[in-house]
Amino acid sequence: MEKEASEVVNFGKSLLVPSVQELVKESITQIPSRYVRETNDAHPVDQSSPLSVPVIDLQRLLLCDSINSELDKLHSACKEWGFFQVVNHGVDTSLLETFKSEVIGLFNLPMEEKKKLWQQEDNHEGFGQLFVVSEDQKLDWCDMFYMFLSPNLILYILGLFVRNDLLSISMCFVLSWKTGFLPMYMADWLSQCNVTGLRLVIPNSSKSLTNQVTSEAAAAMALYSASEELLETVPCFFDFHETGIEEEERVEGDKRSEEIGEVLEAEGEGERDGEIEEVVEEDGEIVDCIVDEDNGSTIEYIVQQSEIQVGFVVVPFLEWKPMQFETSFCTVSIDFTMITEIACHWPSEICRLISSKISISTSSCVRRLLTSVSTSVIIIVSPSINSKCMRIMVTMEAYIASMKNLAQTLLNQMAKALEMDKTEMVGLFSDGVQSIRMNYYPVCPEPQKAIGFTPHSDADALTILYQLNDTQGLQVRKDGNWVPVLPLHNAFVVNIGDIMEIVSNGIYRSIEHRATVNSTKERVSVATFYSTNLDSELGPAKSIVGPLNPPQFRTEPVGQYFKRFFARKLDGKSYLDDMKLRHRGT
Ligand SMILES: O=C(O)CCC(=O)C(=O)O
Ligand SMILES: [Fe+2]
């Protein structure tokens, strides 16, 4: 069945709204009416309430003794609260510290830079707001950055160029953060990366070492077919390019790139069968290409307005098939067949836009395209993006990997507590859909009238929230009252989402929560959402339901579930209510 472009492109859109952070810069004393909540119950919170969200010690939970009281605690936290804080979680604190400063840095970027990452009318990824479906809808006192993440990879694509004749597509991407790749940050080659888990290896300036690293990178970039058999044509598929800052703009640190560029070029020539040829483009532009004699694929030599070294691949459409790029850092799966199918239907205007090379519209357009074609979501970074963004992408990779790990660990423990078949849990969540939402709540001149985040339950299975500047604001609804979740330094707040309520057939509860704002300190939080695999059917777990526990929810494909969710305004738990099966007599 052919998919409609609009159907495959993304999971949702949201009306574009102004930035609250910019609004606050105008030193307003009253908030605009669009933010005033008539029925906001003025944040009544029983501050004297002894109730607080349970705290789970992960190391103790994993001890696996026969009378595991921590497992009981987890089970009751998920049933009674739908919320808990997790400490002793093993996530590196230096990663958390780095991530924290980079997230804050991201929100503090100049507006000009942020605009490049702003949401588009038909896609809700990027800076902006979610769930805005009408012009008169009340807005939250919050700016956010939302991104869909890959189940198992992040590939940094810097640009994707389609030839006018649509016969081939060229992809320009970061090779690997680990070997043979020199990111430049603030005009300096990064000599080390402090992010734990990344193990970024940067060659020093000696040429012999550079050679060695280059060939390592070459080996690492070998292309594998889906059956894991090494494709022979590999070395012809890619090449290295050095940074392409215009001669007169060259800065000190760029000398390294010249040196490395020469070495790479010399080495590359020795390894390939093809000759460098000048190819005349349709528009008359002459480009240097290496044409592989055997399969006709070309590698184009390009000079990018980019601060980092990149790989470049040109793949003729006809050859495209699902492929895996095996790097020493991650495995990247791309179904080129589908890109081909979709690209063939691109209107010529879009092709022209893409061919006109790096512009943010190109990148986001391509991002949407790629997001739609594979369960592996690909993040595309435009080289025009500020290097701070580039940095956060690197840190985020380590952060989301830790969050995935933590989510899966917790889900396994929950399966145990629920007496759910472990293989069913693994089958549902092994490659779960992950997304990230960074929330920035600026100070508010009238905090009692506004709300930072409308009361809602999360649509995913498990949310892991990092309250990164230790500012209070999150509240959960417990027996009709709002209970604050006091930030514990470097702990995570975990909550059950609607998917987990469905999978557990209602045993675990997704609980309504909201975020309030205050007049003295901005608040920053990052939520990572973990859901079932994109190709799974969402419904109560088969190993939980039975004659004594009939299904409480209907079953539907996960993709459909998300699309309907993002098309609505947030409204408490109403979405989950729609999934409920009405049993006779209820
Ligand atoms: O910022 C918070 O504390 C709440 C965030 C949240 O609920 C969400 O991102 O879904
Ligand atoms: Fe939430």
Coordinates of C-alpha atoms and ligand atoms in Angstrom, one line a residue:
M1 CA 0.0 0.0 0.0
E2 CA 1.4 3.4 -0.9
K3 CA 1.6 5.7 2.0
E4 CA 0.3 9.2 1.6
A5 CA 3.1 11.8 2.1
S6 CA 1.1 13.5 4.8
E7 CA 0.5 10.2 6.5
V8 CA 4.1 9.2 6.9
V9 CA 5.7 12.6 7.5
N10 CA 5.2 13.0 11.2
F11 CA 3.2 12.3 14.3
G12 CA 1.8 15.8 14.7
K13 CA 1.7 19.5 14.4
S14 CA 0.8 22.3 16.7
L15 CA -0.2 25.9 15.9
L16 CA 2.8 28.2 16.1
V17 CA 2.8 30.4 19.2
P18 CA 5.0 33.2 20.5
S19 CA 8.0 32.6 22.7
V20 CA 7.3 33.2 26.3
Q21 CA 11.0 33.7 27.0
E22 CA 11.0 36.6 24.5
L23 CA 7.9 38.0 26.0
V24 CA 9.4 38.1 29.5
K25 CA 12.4 40.1 28.1
E26 CA 10.0 43.0 27.6
S27 CA 9.7 43.4 31.4
I28 CA 5.9 43.0 31.4
T29 CA 4.0 43.3 34.7
Q30 CA 0.8 41.6 33.5
I31 CA 0.5 38.5 31.5
P32 CA -1.3 38.6 28.1
S33 CA -4.9 37.4 28.3
R34 CA -4.0 34.3 26.2
Y35 CA -2.1 33.0 29.3
V36 CA -4.7 33.9 31.9
R37 CA -6.5 30.8 33.2
E38 CA -10.0 31.5 34.4
T39 CA -10.5 28.2 36.0
N40 CA -7.0 27.8 37.3
D41 CA -7.6 26.8 40.8
A42 CA -4.8 29.2 41.8
H43 CA -2.4 26.3 42.5
P44 CA -3.8 25.3 45.8
V45 CA -1.3 22.9 47.2
D46 CA -1.4 21.6 50.7
Q47 CA 2.2 22.5 51.6
S48 CA 1.8 20.9 55.0
S49 CA 0.8 17.6 53.5
P50 CA 3.0 14.9 54.7
L51 CA 2.4 13.1 51.4
S52 CA 5.3 12.8 49.1
V53 CA 6.1 10.8 46.0
P54 CA 7.9 7.5 46.9
V55 CA 11.6 7.3 46.4
I56 CA 13.1 4.1 44.8
D57 CA 16.7 3.1 45.2
L58 CA 17.6 1.5 41.9
Q59 CA 20.7 -0.4 43.2
R60 CA 18.6 -1.9 46.0
L61 CA 15.9 -2.8 43.5
L62 CA 18.4 -4.7 41.4
L63 CA 19.7 -6.7 44.3
C64 CA 17.2 -9.4 43.4
D65 CA 16.9 -11.0 46.8
S66 CA 13.9 -13.2 47.3
I67 CA 12.2 -10.8 49.7
N68 CA 12.8 -7.7 47.6
S69 CA 11.0 -5.0 49.5
E70 CA 12.2 -2.4 47.0
L71 CA 10.2 -4.3 44.3
D72 CA 7.1 -4.2 46.4
K73 CA 7.7 -0.5 46.9
L74 CA 8.0 0.0 43.2
H75 CA 4.8 -2.0 42.6
S76 CA 2.8 0.0 45.0
A77 CA 4.3 3.3 43.8
C78 CA 3.1 2.4 40.3
K79 CA -0.3 1.4 41.5
E80 CA -1.0 4.1 44.1
W81 CA 0.9 7.1 42.8
G82 CA 1.9 6.5 39.1
F83 CA 4.9 8.5 40.1
F84 CA 8.2 7.9 42.0
Q85 CA 11.6 9.4 42.2
V86 CA 14.6 7.2 41.5
V87 CA 18.0 7.7 43.2
N88 CA 21.2 5.7 43.0
H89 CA 20.3 5.3 39.3
G90 CA 23.8 4.9 38.0
V91 CA 23.6 7.7 35.4
D92 CA 26.9 9.5 35.4
T93 CA 26.6 12.8 37.3
S94 CA 29.1 14.5 35.1
L95 CA 26.9 13.7 32.1
L96 CA 24.0 15.2 34.0
E97 CA 26.0 18.3 34.8
T98 CA 27.2 18.8 31.2
F99 CA 23.7 18.1 29.9
K100 CA 22.2 20.6 32.3
S101 CA 24.5 23.4 31.2
E102 CA 23.9 22.7 27.6
V103 CA 20.2 22.6 27.8
I104 CA 20.2 25.9 29.6
G105 CA 22.6 27.2 26.9
L106 CA 20.2 26.0 24.2
F107 CA 17.3 28.0 25.6
N108 CA 19.7 31.0 26.0
L109 CA 20.8 31.0 22.4
P110 CA 20.0 34.3 20.6
M111 CA 16.6 34.3 19.0
E112 CA 18.2 34.3 15.5
E113 CA 19.7 30.9 16.2
K114 CA 16.6 29.5 17.8
K115 CA 14.5 30.5 14.8
K116 CA 16.5 28.0 12.8
L117 CA 15.2 25.3 15.0
W118 CA 11.7 26.5 15.4
Q119 CA 8.7 24.3 14.7
Q120 CA 7.3 24.3 11.2
E121 CA 3.6 24.7 10.5
D122 CA 3.2 21.0 9.7
N123 CA 5.7 19.5 12.2
H124 CA 5.9 19.9 15.9
E125 CA 9.6 19.1 16.4
G126 CA 11.8 21.9 17.5
F127 CA 11.3 25.0 19.6
G128 CA 7.7 26.0 20.2
Q129 CA 4.7 24.5 22.0
L130 CA 2.7 21.3 21.6
F131 CA -1.0 20.6 21.5
V132 CA -2.1 24.0 20.4
V133 CA -5.1 23.3 18.1
S134 CA -7.0 26.7 18.0
E135 CA -6.1 30.4 18.0
D136 CA -8.3 31.0 21.1
Q137 CA -6.9 28.2 23.2
K138 CA -5.2 29.2 26.4
L139 CA -1.5 28.8 26.4
D140 CA 1.0 27.4 28.8
W141 CA 3.7 29.7 30.3
C142 CA 6.4 27.7 28.8
D143 CA 8.7 27.4 25.8
M144 CA 9.7 23.9 24.9
F145 CA 12.0 22.0 22.5
Y146 CA 10.6 18.7 21.3
M147 CA 12.3 16.0 19.3
F148 CA 11.5 12.5 18.3
L149 CA 14.5 10.2 18.8
S150 CA 15.7 7.1 17.3
P151 CA 15.3 3.8 18.9
N152 CA 19.0 3.0 18.5
L153 CA 20.9 5.7 16.8
I154 CA 21.5 9.3 16.1
L155 CA 23.0 10.0 12.8
Y156 CA 24.1 13.6 12.3
I157 CA 23.2 14.5 8.8
L158 CA 24.4 17.8 7.7
G159 CA 22.7 18.1 4.5
L160 CA 21.0 16.0 1.9
F161 CA 21.1 17.0 -1.7
V162 CA 18.9 15.7 -4.4
R163 CA 20.0 16.0 -8.0
N164 CA 17.5 17.7 -10.2
D165 CA 17.0 14.6 -12.3
L166 CA 16.2 12.7 -9.1
L167 CA 18.6 9.9 -10.1
S168 CA 20.7 10.1 -7.1
I169 CA 20.8 11.5 -3.6
S170 CA 23.8 12.7 -1.8
M171 CA 24.0 12.7 1.9
C172 CA 26.5 14.5 3.9
F173 CA 26.9 13.3 7.4
V174 CA 29.2 13.2 10.3
L175 CA 31.2 10.0 10.2
S176 CA 31.7 9.1 13.8
W177 CA 32.3 10.9 16.9
K178 CA 34.8 8.3 17.9
T179 CA 37.4 7.9 15.2
G180 CA 38.7 9.9 12.4
F181 CA 36.4 12.8 13.1
L182 CA 37.4 16.2 14.3
P183 CA 34.7 18.4 15.6
M184 CA 35.7 22.0 15.8
Y185 CA 34.2 24.0 18.5
M186 CA 34.6 27.7 18.8
A187 CA 37.5 27.7 16.3
D188 CA 39.3 25.0 18.3
W189 CA 39.7 21.4 17.4
L190 CA 38.2 19.5 20.3
S191 CA 41.0 17.4 21.8
Q192 CA 38.8 15.6 24.2
C193 CA 35.2 15.2 25.0
N194 CA 34.1 15.2 28.6
V195 CA 30.9 13.4 28.1
T196 CA 30.9 10.0 29.6
G197 CA 29.9 7.3 27.4
L198 CA 31.1 9.0 24.3
R199 CA 34.8 8.1 24.4
L200 CA 35.5 10.5 21.6
V201 CA 39.0 9.8 20.3
I202 CA 40.7 12.7 18.6
P203 CA 43.9 12.2 16.8
N204 CA 46.8 14.4 17.7
S205 CA 48.5 16.4 15.0
S206 CA 51.0 13.9 14.0
K207 CA 50.4 12.7 10.4
S208 CA 51.1 9.1 11.0
L209 CA 48.5 9.0 13.7
T210 CA 46.1 10.8 11.5
N211 CA 46.6 8.2 8.8
Q212 CA 46.0 5.4 11.2
V213 CA 42.8 7.1 12.5
T214 CA 41.6 7.7 9.0
S215 CA 41.9 4.1 8.0
E216 CA 40.2 3.1 11.3
A217 CA 37.4 5.4 10.4
A218 CA 37.3 3.9 6.9
A219 CA 37.0 0.5 8.3
A220 CA 34.4 1.6 10.7
M221 CA 32.4 3.1 8.0
A222 CA 32.2 -0.1 6.1
L223 CA 28.8 -0.7 4.6
Y224 CA 27.0 -3.8 5.5
S225 CA 24.0 -5.3 3.8
A226 CA 21.0 -6.2 5.8
S227 CA 22.3 -9.7 6.1
E228 CA 25.4 -8.3 7.6
E229 CA 27.6 -9.4 4.7
L230 CA 30.2 -6.8 3.9
L231 CA 29.5 -5.0 0.6
E232 CA 32.6 -5.0 -1.5
T233 CA 31.9 -1.6 -3.1
V234 CA 32.2 0.0 0.3
P235 CA 35.3 2.1 -0.1
C236 CA 33.8 3.7 -3.1
F237 CA 30.8 4.9 -1.3
F238 CA 32.3 7.5 0.9
D239 CA 35.0 10.0 1.2
F240 CA 36.3 12.4 3.8
H241 CA 36.1 16.1 3.4
E242 CA 37.6 18.8 5.3
T243 CA 36.0 21.9 6.6
G244 CA 35.3 24.4 4.0
I245 CA 35.5 27.8 5.6
E246 CA 36.3 30.4 2.9
E247 CA 40.0 31.2 2.6
E248 CA 39.7 34.7 3.9
E249 CA 37.6 33.6 6.8
R250 CA 40.0 30.9 7.9
V251 CA 40.7 30.9 11.6
E252 CA 43.8 29.6 13.4
G253 CA 42.3 26.3 14.3
D254 CA 41.6 25.6 10.7
K255 CA 45.2 24.9 9.9
R256 CA 44.7 21.5 11.3
S257 CA 42.0 20.8 8.8
E258 CA 44.2 21.8 5.9
E259 CA 46.8 19.3 7.0
I260 CA 44.3 16.5 7.6
G261 CA 42.5 17.3 4.4
E262 CA 45.7 16.7 2.4
V263 CA 46.4 13.4 4.1
L264 CA 42.9 12.2 3.6
E265 CA 42.8 13.1 0.0
A266 CA 46.2 11.4 -0.7
E267 CA 45.1 8.3 1.1
G268 CA 41.7 8.2 -0.5
E269 CA 43.1 8.3 -4.0
G270 CA 45.3 5.2 -3.4
E271 CA 42.3 3.2 -2.1
R272 CA 39.8 3.8 -4.8
D273 CA 39.4 2.4 -8.3
G274 CA 37.6 5.5 -9.7
E275 CA 39.2 8.6 -11.2
I276 CA 38.4 12.1 -10.2
E277 CA 36.3 13.6 -12.9
E278 CA 34.8 17.0 -13.4
V279 CA 31.1 16.5 -13.8
V280 CA 28.9 19.3 -15.2
E281 CA 25.7 19.7 -13.3
E282 CA 22.5 20.6 -15.0
D283 CA 22.8 24.2 -13.9
G284 CA 26.2 24.4 -15.5
E285 CA 28.1 24.1 -12.2
I286 CA 31.3 22.0 -12.4
V287 CA 31.9 19.6 -9.6
D288 CA 34.7 17.2 -8.8
C289 CA 33.5 13.6 -8.6
I290 CA 35.0 10.2 -8.3
V291 CA 33.1 7.8 -10.4
D292 CA 33.2 4.1 -9.5
E293 CA 33.7 2.1 -12.6
D294 CA 31.8 -0.9 -11.4
N295 CA 28.6 0.5 -10.2
G296 CA 28.4 4.0 -11.5
S297 CA 28.1 5.6 -8.1
T298 CA 29.8 8.9 -7.6
I299 CA 31.5 10.5 -4.7
E300 CA 31.5 14.2 -5.0
Y301 CA 34.2 16.3 -3.6
I302 CA 32.5 19.2 -1.9
V303 CA 33.5 22.0 0.3
Q304 CA 31.0 22.6 3.0
Q305 CA 30.3 25.7 5.0
S306 CA 30.6 23.6 8.0
E307 CA 32.8 23.5 11.0
I308 CA 33.3 19.8 11.1
Q309 CA 34.6 17.0 9.0
V310 CA 32.0 15.1 7.3
G311 CA 31.4 12.0 5.2
F312 CA 29.7 12.3 1.9
V313 CA 27.9 9.6 0.1
V314 CA 26.2 9.7 -3.3
V315 CA 23.9 6.8 -3.9
P316 CA 22.1 6.3 -7.2
F317 CA 18.4 5.7 -6.6
L318 CA 18.3 2.4 -8.3
E319 CA 20.8 0.9 -5.9
W320 CA 19.0 1.9 -2.9
K321 CA 17.9 -0.8 -0.5
P322 CA 17.7 -1.1 3.2
M323 CA 21.3 -0.7 4.5
Q324 CA 23.2 -0.6 7.6
F325 CA 26.1 1.7 8.2
E326 CA 28.2 0.1 10.8
T327 CA 30.3 2.6 12.6
S328 CA 32.5 1.9 15.5
F329 CA 30.1 4.0 17.5
C330 CA 26.6 3.0 16.4
T331 CA 24.7 1.1 13.8
V332 CA 22.7 3.2 11.5
S333 CA 19.9 1.6 9.5
I334 CA 18.3 3.5 6.7
D335 CA 15.7 2.1 4.3
F336 CA 16.8 3.9 1.2
T337 CA 14.1 2.1 -0.8
M338 CA 11.5 4.2 0.9
I339 CA 13.3 7.4 0.6
T340 CA 13.5 6.7 -3.1
E341 CA 9.8 6.1 -3.3
I342 CA 8.9 9.2 -1.5
A343 CA 11.6 11.4 -3.1
C344 CA 10.1 10.4 -6.5
H345 CA 6.9 12.1 -5.5
W346 CA 8.5 15.3 -4.3
P347 CA 7.3 18.3 -6.1
S348 CA 10.0 19.8 -8.2
E349 CA 9.9 22.9 -6.0
I350 CA 11.0 21.0 -3.0
C351 CA 13.8 19.3 -5.1
R352 CA 15.0 22.8 -6.1
L353 CA 15.0 23.9 -2.5
I354 CA 16.9 20.9 -1.4
S355 CA 19.3 21.1 -4.2
S356 CA 20.0 24.7 -3.3
K357 CA 21.8 23.2 -0.4
I358 CA 22.0 24.0 3.2
S359 CA 19.3 26.1 4.5
I360 CA 17.3 25.4 7.6
S361 CA 14.1 24.8 5.6
T362 CA 16.0 22.2 3.6
S363 CA 17.1 20.5 6.7
S364 CA 13.9 20.4 8.4
C365 CA 12.1 19.4 5.3
V366 CA 14.5 16.5 4.9
R367 CA 14.3 15.7 8.5
R368 CA 10.6 15.3 8.2
L369 CA 11.1 13.1 5.2
L370 CA 13.6 10.9 6.9
T371 CA 11.7 10.7 10.1
S372 CA 8.9 9.3 8.2
V373 CA 10.8 6.6 6.3
S374 CA 12.3 4.6 9.0
T375 CA 11.6 3.6 12.5
S376 CA 15.1 4.9 13.0
V377 CA 14.6 8.5 13.4
I378 CA 17.4 10.6 12.1
I379 CA 18.4 13.9 13.4
I380 CA 19.5 16.4 10.8
V381 CA 21.6 19.2 11.9
S382 CA 22.2 22.1 9.5
P383 CA 25.8 23.2 9.4
S384 CA 24.5 26.7 9.8
I385 CA 23.4 25.8 13.2
N386 CA 25.4 27.3 16.0
S387 CA 28.1 25.0 17.3
K388 CA 26.4 25.0 20.7
C389 CA 23.5 23.1 19.2
M390 CA 26.0 20.7 17.7
R391 CA 27.5 20.2 21.2
I392 CA 24.1 19.5 22.8
M393 CA 23.4 16.9 20.1
V394 CA 26.5 15.0 21.2
T395 CA 25.7 15.2 24.9
M396 CA 22.1 14.3 24.2
E397 CA 23.1 11.2 22.5
A398 CA 24.7 10.0 25.7
Y399 CA 21.8 11.2 27.8
I400 CA 19.1 9.5 25.8
A401 CA 21.1 6.3 25.7
S402 CA 21.2 6.4 29.5
M403 CA 17.5 7.2 29.7
K404 CA 16.7 4.3 27.4
N405 CA 18.7 2.0 29.6
L406 CA 17.1 3.2 32.7
A407 CA 13.6 2.9 31.2
Q408 CA 14.2 -0.6 30.1
T409 CA 15.7 -1.6 33.5
L410 CA 12.6 -0.2 35.2
L411 CA 10.2 -1.8 32.7
N412 CA 11.9 -5.2 33.4
Q413 CA 11.4 -4.7 37.1
M414 CA 7.8 -3.7 36.5
A415 CA 7.2 -6.9 34.4
K416 CA 8.5 -8.9 37.4
A417 CA 6.2 -7.0 39.8
L418 CA 3.2 -7.4 37.5
E419 CA 4.1 -11.1 36.9
M420 CA 4.0 -10.3 33.3
D421 CA 5.8 -12.6 30.8
K422 CA 9.3 -11.1 30.4
T423 CA 9.5 -11.9 26.8
E424 CA 6.3 -10.1 26.1
M425 CA 7.7 -7.0 27.8
V426 CA 10.9 -7.3 25.9
G427 CA 9.0 -7.8 22.6
L428 CA 7.0 -4.6 23.3
F429 CA 9.8 -2.4 24.4
S430 CA 13.1 -3.6 23.1
D431 CA 13.3 -0.8 20.5
G432 CA 10.9 1.6 22.0
V433 CA 10.0 4.9 20.5
Q434 CA 11.8 7.7 22.4
S435 CA 11.2 11.4 22.4
I436 CA 12.5 14.3 24.4
R437 CA 10.9 17.4 25.5
M438 CA 12.9 20.2 27.2
N439 CA 10.7 22.6 29.1
Y440 CA 11.7 26.1 29.9
Y441 CA 9.4 28.0 32.3
P442 CA 10.3 31.7 32.4
V443 CA 9.6 33.7 35.5
C444 CA 6.0 34.9 35.5
P445 CA 4.8 38.3 36.7
E446 CA 1.5 36.8 37.7
P447 CA 2.2 33.2 38.6
Q448 CA -1.2 32.6 40.2
K449 CA -3.0 33.4 36.9
A450 CA -0.9 31.2 34.7
I451 CA 0.0 27.6 34.4
G452 CA 3.4 26.3 33.1
F453 CA 2.0 22.9 31.9
T454 CA -1.7 22.1 31.7
P455 CA -2.8 19.2 33.8
H456 CA -2.3 16.0 31.7
S457 CA -1.2 12.5 31.8
D458 CA 1.6 11.4 29.5
A459 CA 0.8 9.3 26.4
D460 CA 3.9 7.2 26.6
A461 CA 4.8 4.2 28.7
L462 CA 7.4 5.6 31.0
T463 CA 8.5 9.2 31.4
I464 CA 11.8 10.1 33.0
L465 CA 12.0 13.7 34.1
Y466 CA 15.1 15.5 35.1
Q467 CA 14.3 18.7 37.1
L468 CA 17.6 20.2 36.2
N469 CA 17.8 23.4 38.0
D470 CA 16.2 22.0 41.2
T471 CA 13.3 24.4 41.1
Q472 CA 9.9 23.4 42.3
G473 CA 6.9 23.4 40.0
L474 CA 5.9 19.8 39.3
Q475 CA 2.7 18.7 41.0
V476 CA 0.8 15.4 40.8
R477 CA -2.8 14.8 41.5
K478 CA -3.2 12.5 44.4
D479 CA -6.7 11.7 45.7
G480 CA -8.0 15.0 44.2
N481 CA -5.2 17.1 45.7
W482 CA -2.2 18.6 44.1
V483 CA 1.0 17.3 45.7
P484 CA 4.3 18.9 44.9
V485 CA 7.3 16.8 43.8
L486 CA 10.2 18.3 45.5
P487 CA 13.3 18.1 43.4
L488 CA 16.0 15.8 44.8
H489 CA 19.4 16.8 43.4
N490 CA 20.2 14.7 40.3
A491 CA 17.4 12.2 41.0
F492 CA 14.9 11.4 38.2
V493 CA 11.1 11.6 38.5
V494 CA 9.6 8.6 36.8
N495 CA 5.9 8.4 35.9
I496 CA 3.7 5.8 34.4
G497 CA 2.2 6.9 31.1
D498 CA -1.0 6.0 29.4
I499 CA 0.7 3.2 27.4
M500 CA 1.8 1.5 30.6
E501 CA -1.7 1.8 32.1
I502 CA -3.0 0.1 28.9
V503 CA -0.3 -2.6 28.8
S504 CA -0.8 -3.4 32.5
N505 CA -4.5 -3.4 31.9
G506 CA -5.1 -0.7 34.4
I507 CA -3.1 -2.1 37.3
Y508 CA -0.6 0.7 37.0
R509 CA -2.0 4.2 36.7
S510 CA -0.9 7.2 34.7
I511 CA -1.6 10.1 36.9
E512 CA -2.4 13.7 36.0
H513 CA 0.3 16.2 36.7
R514 CA 1.0 19.8 35.9
A515 CA 3.7 22.4 36.3
T516 CA 3.3 25.7 38.0
V517 CA 5.4 28.8 37.5
N518 CA 6.8 31.4 39.9
S519 CA 7.9 35.0 39.8
T520 CA 11.4 34.7 41.0
K521 CA 13.2 31.8 39.2
E522 CA 12.9 30.2 35.8
R523 CA 12.5 26.5 35.8
V524 CA 14.0 24.0 33.4
S525 CA 13.0 20.3 33.1
V526 CA 13.7 17.6 30.5
A527 CA 11.3 14.8 30.0
T528 CA 12.3 11.7 28.0
F529 CA 9.4 9.6 26.9
Y530 CA 9.7 5.9 26.3
S531 CA 7.1 4.0 24.5
T532 CA 6.5 0.6 22.8
N533 CA 8.1 -0.3 19.5
L534 CA 6.7 1.6 16.6
D535 CA 5.5 -1.6 14.8
S536 CA 3.8 -3.1 17.8
E537 CA 0.1 -3.3 18.6
L538 CA -0.9 -1.4 21.7
G539 CA -3.3 -3.1 24.1
P540 CA -3.4 -4.9 27.4
A541 CA -0.5 -7.5 27.7
K542 CA -1.6 -11.0 26.7
S543 CA 0.2 -12.4 29.7
I544 CA -1.8 -10.2 32.1
V545 CA -5.4 -10.5 30.8
G546 CA -7.5 -13.6 31.3
P547 CA -11.0 -14.6 32.3
L548 CA -10.5 -13.1 35.7
N549 CA -8.9 -10.0 34.3
P550 CA -10.7 -9.1 31.0
P551 CA -9.1 -6.4 28.8
Q552 CA -10.0 -2.9 29.9
F553 CA -8.7 -1.2 26.8
R554 CA -8.9 -1.7 23.1
T555 CA -5.9 -2.6 21.0
E556 CA -4.6 -0.5 18.1
P557 CA -1.4 0.1 16.2
V558 CA 1.0 2.4 18.2
G559 CA 1.5 4.8 15.2
Q560 CA -2.2 5.4 15.1
Y561 CA -2.4 5.9 18.8
F562 CA 0.3 8.7 18.7
K563 CA -1.2 10.5 15.7
R564 CA -4.5 10.8 17.4
F565 CA -2.9 11.9 20.6
F566 CA -0.9 14.8 19.0
A567 CA -4.0 15.9 17.1
R568 CA -5.8 16.9 20.3
K569 CA -5.6 19.5 22.9
L570 CA -4.2 18.2 26.2
D571 CA -7.1 17.5 28.5
G572 CA -6.4 15.5 31.6
K573 CA -6.8 11.8 31.0
S574 CA -9.5 12.1 28.4
Y575 CA -7.5 10.4 25.7
L576 CA -7.0 7.3 27.8
D577 CA -10.7 7.3 28.6
D578 CA -11.3 7.1 24.9
M579 CA -9.3 3.9 24.7
K580 CA -11.3 2.2 27.4
L581 CA -13.6 -0.6 26.5
R582 CA -17.1 -0.2 27.9
H583 CA -18.1 -3.5 29.5
R584 CA -21.6 -4.4 29.7
G585 CA -23.1 -3.1 32.9
T586 CA -20.4 -0.4 33.4
Ligands
LIG1 O1 8.2 20.3 33.8 C1 7.6 19.4 34.5 O2 7.9 19.2 35.7 C2 6.5 18.6 33.8 C3 6.9 18.2 32.4 C4 5.9 17.3 31.9 O3 4.9 16.9 32.5 C5 6.1 16.8 30.5 O4 7.0 17.2 29.8 O5 5.3 15.9 30.1
FE2 FE 4.0 15.1 31.6

